[in-house]
mmCIF file of C-alpha atoms in Angstrom:
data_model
loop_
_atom_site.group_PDB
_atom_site.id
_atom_site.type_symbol
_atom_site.label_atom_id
_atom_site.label_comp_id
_atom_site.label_asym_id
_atom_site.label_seq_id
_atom_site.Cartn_x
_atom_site.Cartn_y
_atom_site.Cartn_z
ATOM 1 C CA UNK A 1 -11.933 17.197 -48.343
ATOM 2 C CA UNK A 2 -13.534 18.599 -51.082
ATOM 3 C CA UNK A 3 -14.301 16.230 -54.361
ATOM 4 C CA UNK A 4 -12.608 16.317 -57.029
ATOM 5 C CA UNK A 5 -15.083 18.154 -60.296
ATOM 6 C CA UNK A 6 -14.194 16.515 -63.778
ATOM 7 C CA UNK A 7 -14.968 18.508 -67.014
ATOM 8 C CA UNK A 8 -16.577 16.958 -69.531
ATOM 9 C CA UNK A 9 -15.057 15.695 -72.789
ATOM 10 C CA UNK A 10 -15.345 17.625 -75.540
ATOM 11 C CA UNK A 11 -19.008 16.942 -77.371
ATOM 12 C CA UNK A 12 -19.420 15.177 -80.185
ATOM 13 C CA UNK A 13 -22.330 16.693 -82.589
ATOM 14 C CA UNK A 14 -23.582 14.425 -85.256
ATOM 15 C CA UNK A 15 -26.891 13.719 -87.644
ATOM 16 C CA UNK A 16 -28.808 10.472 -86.409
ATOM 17 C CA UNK A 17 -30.487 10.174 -89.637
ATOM 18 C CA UNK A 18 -28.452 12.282 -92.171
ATOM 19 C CA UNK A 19 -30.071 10.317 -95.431
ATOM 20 C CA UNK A 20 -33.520 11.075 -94.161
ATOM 21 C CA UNK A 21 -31.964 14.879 -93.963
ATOM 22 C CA UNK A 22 -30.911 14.585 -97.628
ATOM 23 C CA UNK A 23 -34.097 13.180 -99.099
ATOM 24 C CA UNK A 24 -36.888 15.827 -97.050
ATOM 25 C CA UNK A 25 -34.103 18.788 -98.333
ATOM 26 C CA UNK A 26 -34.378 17.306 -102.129
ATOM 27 C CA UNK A 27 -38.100 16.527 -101.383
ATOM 28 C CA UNK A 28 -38.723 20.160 -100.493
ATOM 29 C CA UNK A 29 -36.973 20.987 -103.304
ATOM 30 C CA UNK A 30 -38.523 19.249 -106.021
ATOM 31 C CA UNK A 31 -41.926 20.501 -104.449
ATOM 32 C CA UNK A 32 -41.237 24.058 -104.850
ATOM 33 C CA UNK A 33 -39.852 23.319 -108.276
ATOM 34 C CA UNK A 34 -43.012 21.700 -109.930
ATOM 35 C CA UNK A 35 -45.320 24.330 -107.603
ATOM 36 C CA UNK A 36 -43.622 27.115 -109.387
ATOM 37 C CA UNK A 37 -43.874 25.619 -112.723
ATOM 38 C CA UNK A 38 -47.641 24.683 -112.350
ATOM 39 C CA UNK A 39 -48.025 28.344 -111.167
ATOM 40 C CA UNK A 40 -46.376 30.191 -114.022
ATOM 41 C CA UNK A 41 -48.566 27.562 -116.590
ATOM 42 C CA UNK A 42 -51.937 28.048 -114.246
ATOM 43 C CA UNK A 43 -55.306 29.852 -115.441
ATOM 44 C CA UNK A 44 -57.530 30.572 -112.536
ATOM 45 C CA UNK A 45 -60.976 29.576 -113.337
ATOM 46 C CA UNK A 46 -62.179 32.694 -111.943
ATOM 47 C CA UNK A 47 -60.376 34.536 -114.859
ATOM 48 C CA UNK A 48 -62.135 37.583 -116.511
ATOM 49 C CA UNK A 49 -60.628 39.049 -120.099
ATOM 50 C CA UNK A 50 -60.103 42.271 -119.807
ATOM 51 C CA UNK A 51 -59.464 44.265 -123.217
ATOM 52 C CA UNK A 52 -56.458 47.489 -123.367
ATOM 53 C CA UNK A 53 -55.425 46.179 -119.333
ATOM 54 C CA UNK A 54 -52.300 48.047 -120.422
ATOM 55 C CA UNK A 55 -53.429 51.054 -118.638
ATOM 56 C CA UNK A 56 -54.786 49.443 -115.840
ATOM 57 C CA UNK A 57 -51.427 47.883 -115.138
ATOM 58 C CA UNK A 58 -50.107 51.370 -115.635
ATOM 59 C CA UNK A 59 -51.993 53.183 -112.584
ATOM 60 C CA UNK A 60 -49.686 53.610 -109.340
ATOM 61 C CA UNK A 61 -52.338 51.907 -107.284
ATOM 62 C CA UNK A 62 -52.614 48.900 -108.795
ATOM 63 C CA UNK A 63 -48.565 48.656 -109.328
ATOM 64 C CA UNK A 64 -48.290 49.123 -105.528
ATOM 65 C CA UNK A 65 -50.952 46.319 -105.287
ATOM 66 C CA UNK A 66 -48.812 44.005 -107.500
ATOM 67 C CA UNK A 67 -45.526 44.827 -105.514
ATOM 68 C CA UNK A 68 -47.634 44.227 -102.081
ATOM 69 C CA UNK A 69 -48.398 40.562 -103.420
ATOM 70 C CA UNK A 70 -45.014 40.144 -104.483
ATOM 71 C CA UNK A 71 -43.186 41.441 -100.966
ATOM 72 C CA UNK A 72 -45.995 39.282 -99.386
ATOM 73 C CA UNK A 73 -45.577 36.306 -101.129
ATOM 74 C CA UNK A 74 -42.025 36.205 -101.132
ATOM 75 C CA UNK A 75 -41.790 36.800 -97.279
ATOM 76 C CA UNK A 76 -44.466 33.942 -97.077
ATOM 77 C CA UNK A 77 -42.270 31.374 -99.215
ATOM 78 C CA UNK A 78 -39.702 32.327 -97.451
ATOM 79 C CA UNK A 79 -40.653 32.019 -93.756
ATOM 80 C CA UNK A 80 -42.499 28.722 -94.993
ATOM 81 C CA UNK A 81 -38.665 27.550 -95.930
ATOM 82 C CA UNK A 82 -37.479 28.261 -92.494
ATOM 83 C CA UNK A 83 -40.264 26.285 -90.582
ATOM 84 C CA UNK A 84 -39.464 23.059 -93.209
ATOM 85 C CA UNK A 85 -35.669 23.545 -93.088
ATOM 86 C CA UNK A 86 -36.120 23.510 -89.042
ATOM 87 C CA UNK A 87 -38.816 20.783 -89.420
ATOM 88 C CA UNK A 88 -35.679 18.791 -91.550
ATOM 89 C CA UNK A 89 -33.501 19.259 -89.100
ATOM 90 C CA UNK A 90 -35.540 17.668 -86.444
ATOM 91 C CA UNK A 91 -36.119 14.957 -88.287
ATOM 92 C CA UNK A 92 -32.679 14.146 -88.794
ATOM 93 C CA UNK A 93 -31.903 14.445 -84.722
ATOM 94 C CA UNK A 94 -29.158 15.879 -84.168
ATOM 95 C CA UNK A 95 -27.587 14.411 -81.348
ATOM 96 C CA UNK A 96 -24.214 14.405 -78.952
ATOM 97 C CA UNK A 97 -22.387 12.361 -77.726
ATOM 98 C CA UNK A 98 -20.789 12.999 -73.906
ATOM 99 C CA UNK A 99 -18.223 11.550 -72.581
ATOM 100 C CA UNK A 100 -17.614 12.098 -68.975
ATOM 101 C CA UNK A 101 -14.674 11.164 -67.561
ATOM 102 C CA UNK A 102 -15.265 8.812 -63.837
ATOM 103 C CA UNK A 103 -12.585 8.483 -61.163
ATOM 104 C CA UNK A 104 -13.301 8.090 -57.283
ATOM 105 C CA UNK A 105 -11.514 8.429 -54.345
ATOM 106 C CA UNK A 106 -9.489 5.650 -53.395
ATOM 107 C CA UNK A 107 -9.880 6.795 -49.671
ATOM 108 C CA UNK A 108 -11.494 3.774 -47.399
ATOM 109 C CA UNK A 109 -12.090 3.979 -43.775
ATOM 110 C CA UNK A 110 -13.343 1.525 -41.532
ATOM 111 C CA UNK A 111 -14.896 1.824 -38.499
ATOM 112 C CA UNK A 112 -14.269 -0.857 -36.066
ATOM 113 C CA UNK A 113 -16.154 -0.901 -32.814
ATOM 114 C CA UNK A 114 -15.736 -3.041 -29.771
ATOM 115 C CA UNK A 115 -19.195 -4.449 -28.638
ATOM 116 C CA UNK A 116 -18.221 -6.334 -25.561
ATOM 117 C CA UNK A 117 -20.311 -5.660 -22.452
ATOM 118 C CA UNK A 118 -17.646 -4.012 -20.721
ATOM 119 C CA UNK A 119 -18.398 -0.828 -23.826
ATOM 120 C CA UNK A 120 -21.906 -1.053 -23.881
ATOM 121 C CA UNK A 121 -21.914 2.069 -21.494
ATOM 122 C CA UNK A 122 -19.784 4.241 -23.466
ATOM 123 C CA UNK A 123 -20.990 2.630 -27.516
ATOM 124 C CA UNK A 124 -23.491 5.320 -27.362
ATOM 125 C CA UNK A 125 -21.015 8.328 -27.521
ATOM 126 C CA UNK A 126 -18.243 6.056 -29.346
ATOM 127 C CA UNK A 127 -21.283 5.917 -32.223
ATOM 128 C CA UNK A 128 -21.798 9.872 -31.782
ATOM 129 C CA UNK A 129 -18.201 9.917 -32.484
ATOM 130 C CA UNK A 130 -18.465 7.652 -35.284
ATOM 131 C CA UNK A 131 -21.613 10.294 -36.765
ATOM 132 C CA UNK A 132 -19.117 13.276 -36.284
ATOM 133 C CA UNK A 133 -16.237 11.647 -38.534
ATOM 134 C CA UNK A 134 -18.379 10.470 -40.717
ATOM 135 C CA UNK A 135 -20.402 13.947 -41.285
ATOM 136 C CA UNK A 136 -16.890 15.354 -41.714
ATOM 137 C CA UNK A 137 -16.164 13.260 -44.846
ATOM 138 C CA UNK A 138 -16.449 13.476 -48.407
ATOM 139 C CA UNK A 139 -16.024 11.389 -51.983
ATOM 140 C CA UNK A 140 -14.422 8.379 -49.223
ATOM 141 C CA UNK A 141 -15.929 4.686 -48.573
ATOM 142 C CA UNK A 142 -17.026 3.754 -45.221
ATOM 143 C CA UNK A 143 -17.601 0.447 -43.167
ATOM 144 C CA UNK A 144 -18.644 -0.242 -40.278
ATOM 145 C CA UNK A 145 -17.664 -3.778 -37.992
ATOM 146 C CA UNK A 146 -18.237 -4.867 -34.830
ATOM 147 C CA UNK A 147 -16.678 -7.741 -32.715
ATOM 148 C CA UNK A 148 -15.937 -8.735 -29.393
ATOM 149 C CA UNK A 149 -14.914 -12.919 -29.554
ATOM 150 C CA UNK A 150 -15.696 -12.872 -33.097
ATOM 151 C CA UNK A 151 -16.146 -10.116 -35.954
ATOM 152 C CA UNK A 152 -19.592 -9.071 -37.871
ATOM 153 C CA UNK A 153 -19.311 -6.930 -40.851
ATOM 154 C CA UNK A 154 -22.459 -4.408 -39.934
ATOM 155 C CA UNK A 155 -22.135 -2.581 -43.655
ATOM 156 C CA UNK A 156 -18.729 -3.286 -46.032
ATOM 157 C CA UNK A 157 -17.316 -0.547 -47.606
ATOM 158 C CA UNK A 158 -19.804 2.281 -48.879
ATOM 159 C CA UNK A 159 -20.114 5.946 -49.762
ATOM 160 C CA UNK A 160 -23.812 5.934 -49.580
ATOM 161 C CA UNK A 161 -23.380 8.383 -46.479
ATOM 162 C CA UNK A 162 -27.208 8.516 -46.156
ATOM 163 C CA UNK A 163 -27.102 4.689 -45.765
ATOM 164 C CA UNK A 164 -23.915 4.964 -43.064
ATOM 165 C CA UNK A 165 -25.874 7.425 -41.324
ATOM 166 C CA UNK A 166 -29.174 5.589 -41.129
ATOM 167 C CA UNK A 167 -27.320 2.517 -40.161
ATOM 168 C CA UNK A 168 -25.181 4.439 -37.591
ATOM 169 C CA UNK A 169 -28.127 5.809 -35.888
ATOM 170 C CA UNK A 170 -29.293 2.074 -35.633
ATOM 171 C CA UNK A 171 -26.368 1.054 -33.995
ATOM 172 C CA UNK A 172 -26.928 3.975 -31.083
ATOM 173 C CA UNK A 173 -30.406 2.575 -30.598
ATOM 174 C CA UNK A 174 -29.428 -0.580 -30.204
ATOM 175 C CA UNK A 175 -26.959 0.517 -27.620
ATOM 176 C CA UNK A 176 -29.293 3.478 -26.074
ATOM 177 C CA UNK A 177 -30.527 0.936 -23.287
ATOM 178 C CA UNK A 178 -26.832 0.610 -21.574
ATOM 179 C CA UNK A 179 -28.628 -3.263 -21.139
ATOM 180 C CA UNK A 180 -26.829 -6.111 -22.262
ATOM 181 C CA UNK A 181 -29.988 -7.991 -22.000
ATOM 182 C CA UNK A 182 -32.339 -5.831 -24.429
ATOM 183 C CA UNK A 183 -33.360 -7.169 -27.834
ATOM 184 C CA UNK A 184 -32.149 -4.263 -29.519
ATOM 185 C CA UNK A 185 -28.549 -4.710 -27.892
ATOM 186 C CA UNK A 186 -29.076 -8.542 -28.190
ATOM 187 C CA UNK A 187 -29.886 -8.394 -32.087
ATOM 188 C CA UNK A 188 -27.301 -5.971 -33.061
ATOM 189 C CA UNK A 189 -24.134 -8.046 -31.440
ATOM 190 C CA UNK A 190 -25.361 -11.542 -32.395
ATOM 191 C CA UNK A 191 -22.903 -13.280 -33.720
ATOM 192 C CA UNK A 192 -20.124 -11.609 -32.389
ATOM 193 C CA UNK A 193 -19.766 -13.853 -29.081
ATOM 194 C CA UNK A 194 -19.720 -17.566 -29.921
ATOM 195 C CA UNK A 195 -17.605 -18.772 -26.851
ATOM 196 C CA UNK A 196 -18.127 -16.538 -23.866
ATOM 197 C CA UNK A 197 -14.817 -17.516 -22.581
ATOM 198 C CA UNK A 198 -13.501 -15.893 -25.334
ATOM 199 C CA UNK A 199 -15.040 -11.667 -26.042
ATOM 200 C CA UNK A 200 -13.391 -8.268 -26.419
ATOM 201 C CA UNK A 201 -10.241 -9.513 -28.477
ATOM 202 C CA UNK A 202 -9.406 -6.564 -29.323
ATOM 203 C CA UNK A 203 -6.391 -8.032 -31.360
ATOM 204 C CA UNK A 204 -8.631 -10.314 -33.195
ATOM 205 C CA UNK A 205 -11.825 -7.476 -33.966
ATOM 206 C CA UNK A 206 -7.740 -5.009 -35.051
ATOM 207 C CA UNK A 207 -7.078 -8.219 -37.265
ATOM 208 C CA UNK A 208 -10.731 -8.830 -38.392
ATOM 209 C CA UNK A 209 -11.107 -5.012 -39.691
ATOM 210 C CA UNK A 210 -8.298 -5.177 -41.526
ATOM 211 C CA UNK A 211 -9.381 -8.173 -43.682
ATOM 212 C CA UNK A 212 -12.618 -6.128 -44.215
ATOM 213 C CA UNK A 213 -10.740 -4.005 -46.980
ATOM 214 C CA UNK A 214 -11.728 -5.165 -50.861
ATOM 215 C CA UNK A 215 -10.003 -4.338 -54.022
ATOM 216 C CA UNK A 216 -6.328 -5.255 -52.958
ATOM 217 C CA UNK A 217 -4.659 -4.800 -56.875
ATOM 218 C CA UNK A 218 -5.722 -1.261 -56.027
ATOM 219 C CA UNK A 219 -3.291 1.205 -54.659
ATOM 220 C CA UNK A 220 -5.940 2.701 -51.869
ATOM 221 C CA UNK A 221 -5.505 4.861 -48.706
ATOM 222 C CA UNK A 222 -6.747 2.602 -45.833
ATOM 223 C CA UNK A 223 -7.847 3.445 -42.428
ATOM 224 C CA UNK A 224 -9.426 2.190 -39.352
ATOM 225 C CA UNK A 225 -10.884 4.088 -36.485
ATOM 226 C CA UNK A 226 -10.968 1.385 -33.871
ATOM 227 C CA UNK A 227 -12.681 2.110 -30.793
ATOM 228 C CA UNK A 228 -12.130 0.149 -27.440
ATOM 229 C CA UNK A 229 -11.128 -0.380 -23.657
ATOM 230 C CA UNK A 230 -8.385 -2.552 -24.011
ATOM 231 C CA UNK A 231 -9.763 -4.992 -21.866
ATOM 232 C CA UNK A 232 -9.952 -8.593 -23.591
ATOM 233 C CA UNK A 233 -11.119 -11.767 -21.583
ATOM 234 C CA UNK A 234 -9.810 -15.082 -22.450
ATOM 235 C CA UNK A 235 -7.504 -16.029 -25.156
ATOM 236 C CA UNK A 236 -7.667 -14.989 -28.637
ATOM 237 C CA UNK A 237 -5.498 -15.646 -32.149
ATOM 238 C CA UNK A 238 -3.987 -12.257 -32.002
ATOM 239 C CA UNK A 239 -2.640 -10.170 -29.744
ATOM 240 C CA UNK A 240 -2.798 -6.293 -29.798
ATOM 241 C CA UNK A 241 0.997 -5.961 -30.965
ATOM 242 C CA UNK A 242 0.406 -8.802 -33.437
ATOM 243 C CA UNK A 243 -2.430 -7.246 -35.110
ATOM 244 C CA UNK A 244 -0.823 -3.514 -35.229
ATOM 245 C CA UNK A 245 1.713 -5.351 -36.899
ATOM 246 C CA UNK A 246 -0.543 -7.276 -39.343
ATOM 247 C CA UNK A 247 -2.001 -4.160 -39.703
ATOM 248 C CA UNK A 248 1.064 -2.068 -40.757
ATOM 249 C CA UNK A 249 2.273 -4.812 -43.161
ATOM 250 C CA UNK A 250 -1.363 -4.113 -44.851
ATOM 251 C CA UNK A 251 -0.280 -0.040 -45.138
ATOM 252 C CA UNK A 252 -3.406 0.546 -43.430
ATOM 253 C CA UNK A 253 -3.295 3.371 -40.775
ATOM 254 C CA UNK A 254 -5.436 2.987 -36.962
ATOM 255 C CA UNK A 255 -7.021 5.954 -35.344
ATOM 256 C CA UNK A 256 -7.218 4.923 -32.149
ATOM 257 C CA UNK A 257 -10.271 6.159 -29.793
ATOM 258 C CA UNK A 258 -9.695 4.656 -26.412
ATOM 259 C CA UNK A 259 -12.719 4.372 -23.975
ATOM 260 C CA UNK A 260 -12.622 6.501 -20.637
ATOM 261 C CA UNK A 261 -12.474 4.153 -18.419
ATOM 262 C CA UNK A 262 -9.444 2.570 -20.265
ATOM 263 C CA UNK A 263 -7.566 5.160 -18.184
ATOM 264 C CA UNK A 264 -7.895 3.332 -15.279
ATOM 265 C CA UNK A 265 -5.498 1.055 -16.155
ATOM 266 C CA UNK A 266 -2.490 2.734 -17.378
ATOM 267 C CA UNK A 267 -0.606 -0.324 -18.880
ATOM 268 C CA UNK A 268 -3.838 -0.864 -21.329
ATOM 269 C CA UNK A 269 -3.571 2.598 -22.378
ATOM 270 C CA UNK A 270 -0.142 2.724 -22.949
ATOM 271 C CA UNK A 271 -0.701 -0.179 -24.883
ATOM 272 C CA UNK A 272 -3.379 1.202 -27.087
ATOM 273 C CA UNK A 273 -1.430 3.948 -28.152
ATOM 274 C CA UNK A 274 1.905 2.420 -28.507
ATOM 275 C CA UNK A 275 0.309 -0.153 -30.989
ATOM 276 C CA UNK A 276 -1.665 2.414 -33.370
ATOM 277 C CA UNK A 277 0.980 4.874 -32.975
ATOM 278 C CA UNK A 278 3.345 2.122 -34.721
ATOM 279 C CA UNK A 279 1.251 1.805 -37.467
ATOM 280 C CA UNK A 280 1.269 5.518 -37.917
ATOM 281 C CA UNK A 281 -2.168 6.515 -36.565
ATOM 282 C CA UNK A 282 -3.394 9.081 -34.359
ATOM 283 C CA UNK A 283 -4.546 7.934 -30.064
ATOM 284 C CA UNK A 284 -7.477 10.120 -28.375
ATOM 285 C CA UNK A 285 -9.221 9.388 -25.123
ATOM 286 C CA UNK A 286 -13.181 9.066 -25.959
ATOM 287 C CA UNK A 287 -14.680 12.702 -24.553
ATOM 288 C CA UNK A 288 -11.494 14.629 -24.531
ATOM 289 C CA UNK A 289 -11.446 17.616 -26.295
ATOM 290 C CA UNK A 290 -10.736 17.644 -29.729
ATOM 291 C CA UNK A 291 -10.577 13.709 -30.036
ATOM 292 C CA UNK A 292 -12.586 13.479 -33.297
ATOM 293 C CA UNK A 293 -11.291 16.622 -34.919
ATOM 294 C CA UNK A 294 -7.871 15.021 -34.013
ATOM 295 C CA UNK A 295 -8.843 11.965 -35.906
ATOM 296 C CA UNK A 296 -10.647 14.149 -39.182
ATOM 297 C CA UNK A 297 -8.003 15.794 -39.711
ATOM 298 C CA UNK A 298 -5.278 13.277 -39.932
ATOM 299 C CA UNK A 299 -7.796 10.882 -42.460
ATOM 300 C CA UNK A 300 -7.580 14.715 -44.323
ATOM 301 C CA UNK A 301 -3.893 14.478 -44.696
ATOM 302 C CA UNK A 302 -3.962 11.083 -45.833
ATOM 303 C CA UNK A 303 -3.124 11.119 -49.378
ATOM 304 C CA UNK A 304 -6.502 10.066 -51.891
ATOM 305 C CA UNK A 305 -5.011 8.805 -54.509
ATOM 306 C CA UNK A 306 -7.819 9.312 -57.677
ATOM 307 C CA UNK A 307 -8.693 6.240 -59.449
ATOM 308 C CA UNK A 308 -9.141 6.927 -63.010
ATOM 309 C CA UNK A 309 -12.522 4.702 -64.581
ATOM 310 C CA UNK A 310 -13.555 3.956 -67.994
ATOM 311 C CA UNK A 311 -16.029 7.058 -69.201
ATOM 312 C CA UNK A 312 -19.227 7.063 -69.486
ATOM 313 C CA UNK A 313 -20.719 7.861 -72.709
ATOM 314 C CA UNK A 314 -24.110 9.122 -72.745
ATOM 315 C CA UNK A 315 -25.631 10.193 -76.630
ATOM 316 C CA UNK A 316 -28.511 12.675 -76.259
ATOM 317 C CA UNK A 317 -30.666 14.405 -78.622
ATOM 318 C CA UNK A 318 -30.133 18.117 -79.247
ATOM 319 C CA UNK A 319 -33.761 19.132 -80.741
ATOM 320 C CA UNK A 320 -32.792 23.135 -79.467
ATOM 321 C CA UNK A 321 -31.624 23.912 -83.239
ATOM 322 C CA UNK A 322 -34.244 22.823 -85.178
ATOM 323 C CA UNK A 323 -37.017 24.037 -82.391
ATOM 324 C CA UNK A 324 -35.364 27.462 -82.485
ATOM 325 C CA UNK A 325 -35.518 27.216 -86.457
ATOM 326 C CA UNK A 326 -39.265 25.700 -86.707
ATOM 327 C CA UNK A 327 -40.257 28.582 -83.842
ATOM 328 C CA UNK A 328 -38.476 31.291 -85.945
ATOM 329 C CA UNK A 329 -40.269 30.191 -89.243
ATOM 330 C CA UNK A 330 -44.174 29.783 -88.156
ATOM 331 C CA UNK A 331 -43.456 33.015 -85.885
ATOM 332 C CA UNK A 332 -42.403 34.672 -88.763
ATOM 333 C CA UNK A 333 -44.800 32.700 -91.246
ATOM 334 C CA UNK A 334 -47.795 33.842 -88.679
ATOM 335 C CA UNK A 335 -46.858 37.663 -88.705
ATOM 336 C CA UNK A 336 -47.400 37.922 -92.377
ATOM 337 C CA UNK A 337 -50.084 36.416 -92.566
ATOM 338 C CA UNK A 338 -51.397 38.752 -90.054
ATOM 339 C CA UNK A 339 -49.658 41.649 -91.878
ATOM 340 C CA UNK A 340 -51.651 40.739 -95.103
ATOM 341 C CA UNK A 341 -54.780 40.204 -93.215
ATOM 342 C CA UNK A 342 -54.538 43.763 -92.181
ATOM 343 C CA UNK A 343 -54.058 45.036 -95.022
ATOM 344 C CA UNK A 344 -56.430 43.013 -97.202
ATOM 345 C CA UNK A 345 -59.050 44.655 -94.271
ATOM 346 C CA UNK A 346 -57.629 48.141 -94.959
ATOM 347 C CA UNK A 347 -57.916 47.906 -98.475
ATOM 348 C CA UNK A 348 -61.889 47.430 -97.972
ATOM 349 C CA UNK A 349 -62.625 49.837 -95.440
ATOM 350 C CA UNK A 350 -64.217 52.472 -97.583
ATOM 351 C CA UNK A 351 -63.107 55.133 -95.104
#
């Protein structure tokens, strides 16, 4: 199930400051302006008169001289403009705005695990399962509960798979030991026996799992990979067929993973997969081959319907422009200055 890759929006370029734009151009401006008339009007204090200069101005060398200052001076204002027209620009901040477009999938799965005594044997591999359809997801929620009289709700609906994981890999610790008795197996379960009369309703933990779906107004896929023996003790408020039923009125789907040892008894396991066949699941036996690839691949070809959210809108400064333009100008502004330093050196080199 590969997710679903949204464009972007198209990008919308704008000035942050344009006003402060407008008064550094007309600043600039006006500098240059009274510069060039205080230029043309200066007398350098350093200023000799020179009588019949006529024919000095008249000599190729010093024309070539004069057109040298000019070339140099010009390329000098010049590059100076593109550094302050780049230095304007950043000022200003040009900036975009982004609008990405959000949607998820609306694909949630729950994992529902019987945690009874008469599993603790086999929840090891049912949780190794539980790692291999969860490593073979992508872009869906995830929950995990666990009940035998009673339900707990071990993580709701998530598609932090790193989180899933971690807490998956709990769960097989807890249930390493194969000892009802450890602390590990004892704080996992709590809560999930209150009347020992009364444990692996597997009709009630069906029931239970269902109710663990949120967001109801939503039109979501819904599944459950329910994982048990068959084998409940005492008297619960649902019964197997009751809660398959419940379950199908809810349009959520069971994958059913039946322990081995519910083979055993033949009318539990024709049970089991009567009921989450009727609700239009999938039945494997726990160690078969191909059980969890069974169950994979028909979550797969369960539709995800996309759920369209409101974008997010993110506005960013853009400074590339007016670096570019500032780098350009004092690149250019520093190469003729080295030009006319060369030159100025040439010029007294007697050689």
């Amino acid at each position: 199930m590969a997710p679903l890759t949204l464009p972007l929006a198209a990008d919308d370029r704008h000035l942050h400051w344009p006003w402060l734009v407008v008064a550094l151009a007309v600043l600039v401006v006006v500098l240059m302006v009274v510069w060039a008339i205080g230029w043309s009007r200066r007398t350098p204090a350093s200023a000799a008169y020179v009588a019949h200069a006529a024919r000095l101005r008249s000599l190729p060398r010093f024309r070539a001289l004069v057109r040298r200052r000019v070339v140099l001076g010009v390329a000098l204002t010049l590059t100076a403009l593109v550094a302050c027209t780049g230095a304007v620009i950043l000022a200003g901040r040009i900036q975009e705005t982004k609008r990405i477009p959000q949607s998820e999938s609306s694909r949630d799965i729950m994992l529902c695990l019987d945690s009874s005594g008469s599993m603790i044997t086999i929840d090891y591999e049912v949780l190794k399962q539980f790692e291999q359809i969860v490593a073979g997801l992508k872009g869906d929620r995830v929950g995990l509960t666990i009940w035998s009289g009673t339900a707990v709700t071990v993580f709701p609906l998530t598609d932090d798979y790193d989180f899933v994981q971690q807490q998956l890999r709990a769960a097989e610790a807890a249930f390493a030991t194969g000892d009802t008795f450890s602390d590990a197996y004892d704080k996992f379960t709590e809560g999930t026996i209150v009347n020992q009369k009364v444990q692996s309703q597997v009709g009630d933990g069906l029931a239970s799992c269902a109710q663990r779906f949120d967001r109801s107004s939503q039109h979501r896929s819904r599944s459950i990979v329910l994982a048990t023996d068959n084998q409940p003790y005492g008297r619960g408020v649902f019964t197997f067929d009751q809660a398959a039923a419940y379950t199908k009125s809810r349009h959520i789907v069971v994958h059913g993973i039946a322990a081995p040892t519910t083979s055993a008894r033949p009318l539990a396991l024709a049970e089991f997969k009567r009921d989450v066949l009727l609700t239009g699941g999938t039945f494997s036996l726990l160690g078969a081959d191909g059980s969890v690839p069974t169950v994979v691949d028909s979550i797969e070809r369960t539709e995800a319907r996309r759920i369209q959210k409101p974008p997010i809108i993110q506005v960013v400064d853009e400074p590339h422009l007016g670096t570019v333009v500032v780098g350009i100008g004092v690149g250019l502004l520093v190469v003729v200055w080295l030009v006319e330093g060369l030159l100025f050196l040439k010029d007294r080199d007697p050689a």
